[in-house]
Amino acid sequence: MQRYNLDSTRILKLTFLLLLIISCKQKKEEIKPELKIENQKSEIVTEEEQMKIVMDSIYEIYKKGKVENFDWDLVFNKADEYRKVSETYSDKELIPKDFLEFSQKFISDSEFQKAHIDFENLIAVVGACEETFVLKEDNWVIDDWDFISEIGIDKELENTFHFSNNIFFSEYELKEVGTLTMLGFEKINGKWYLTLLFQNDC
């Protein structure tokens, strides 16, 4: 009789443990989908972040001079950023005085020009008909083109600019052809630097 009671007690304990294990397993299964959703949320990267990752990787390729892999979006995305700082202007009278003074020195003094190009962050591309050239510090060609004097709109040209306290962006367009040149400057630590150059020589 005593043995029967022991066996019954053991069976009851085992049954209780089995029920406890089954109960815990069900709870884990109930939690799993929620955890999965949380993990999915943390893994979701916004479209804007994905675009930034792509553009950053393109820029790394660009900086290494792998022109065959160059993506033109790099130039046009940067230009779009600069356009957002203001509406489009063609009146030279609106150009900030400090930028006007800077531009004259930039085109007349080769050493000053090279010292005021942010080569670390520069995007500079010259597109010829069959080739694309990426300009960097080691192959930079001094340019004395008076880009400010060319701003204005007439029957053939539409040369405009956008500006803010720390950005100056100008575009030079032949109406029947399209954009010929784009220049972007940024004020960094109180000084202007060239950060974008696009030249279509085709």
Coordinates of N, CA, C and O in Angstrom, one line a residue, residues 2 9 30 45-46 54 93 103 110 125 159 162 164 172 198:
Q2 N 1.9 1.2 0.8 CA 2.8 2.3 0.8 C 3.5 2.5 -0.5 O 3.7 3.7 -0.9
T9 N 2.4 9.2 -6.0 CA 3.0 10.5 -5.8 C 4.0 10.9 -6.9 O 4.0 12.0 -7.4
E30 N 4.1 31.6 -28.1 CA 3.3 32.8 -28.2 C 4.1 34.1 -28.3 O 3.8 35.0 -28.9
V45 N 15.5 49.0 -42.8 CA 16.3 50.2 -43.0 C 15.4 51.1 -43.9 O 14.9 50.6 -44.9
T46 N 15.3 52.3 -43.6 CA 14.4 53.2 -44.4 C 15.1 53.4 -45.8 O 16.3 53.2 -46.0
V54 N 24.1 53.3 -50.3 CA 24.5 53.1 -51.7 C 25.4 54.2 -52.2 O 26.5 54.0 -52.8
E93 N 23.5 90.7 -58.7 CA 23.5 91.7 -57.6 C 23.1 91.0 -56.2 O 23.4 91.5 -55.2
S103 N 35.5 84.5 -55.1 CA 35.5 84.0 -56.5 C 36.6 84.7 -57.3 O 37.2 84.0 -58.1
S110 N 46.4 80.7 -58.5 CA 46.4 79.2 -58.6 C 46.6 78.6 -57.2 O 46.0 77.5 -56.9
V125 N 33.9 65.9 -61.9 CA 33.8 65.0 -63.1 C 33.8 65.8 -64.4 O 33.0 66.8 -64.5
N159 N 22.0 80.6 -67.2 CA 23.0 80.4 -66.1 C 22.5 81.0 -64.8 O 22.3 82.2 -64.7
H162 N 22.0 79.3 -56.8 CA 21.3 79.1 -55.5 C 22.3 79.4 -54.4 O 23.5 79.1 -54.6
S164 N 23.0 80.2 -49.9 CA 22.6 80.4 -48.5 C 23.8 81.0 -47.8 O 24.8 81.3 -48.5
Y172 N 25.2 76.2 -65.4 CA 25.3 76.9 -66.7 C 24.7 76.0 -67.8 O 25.2 74.9 -68.0
F198 N 31.0 69.8 -62.2 CA 30.6 68.9 -63.3 C 30.8 69.7 -64.6 O 30.4 70.9 -64.7

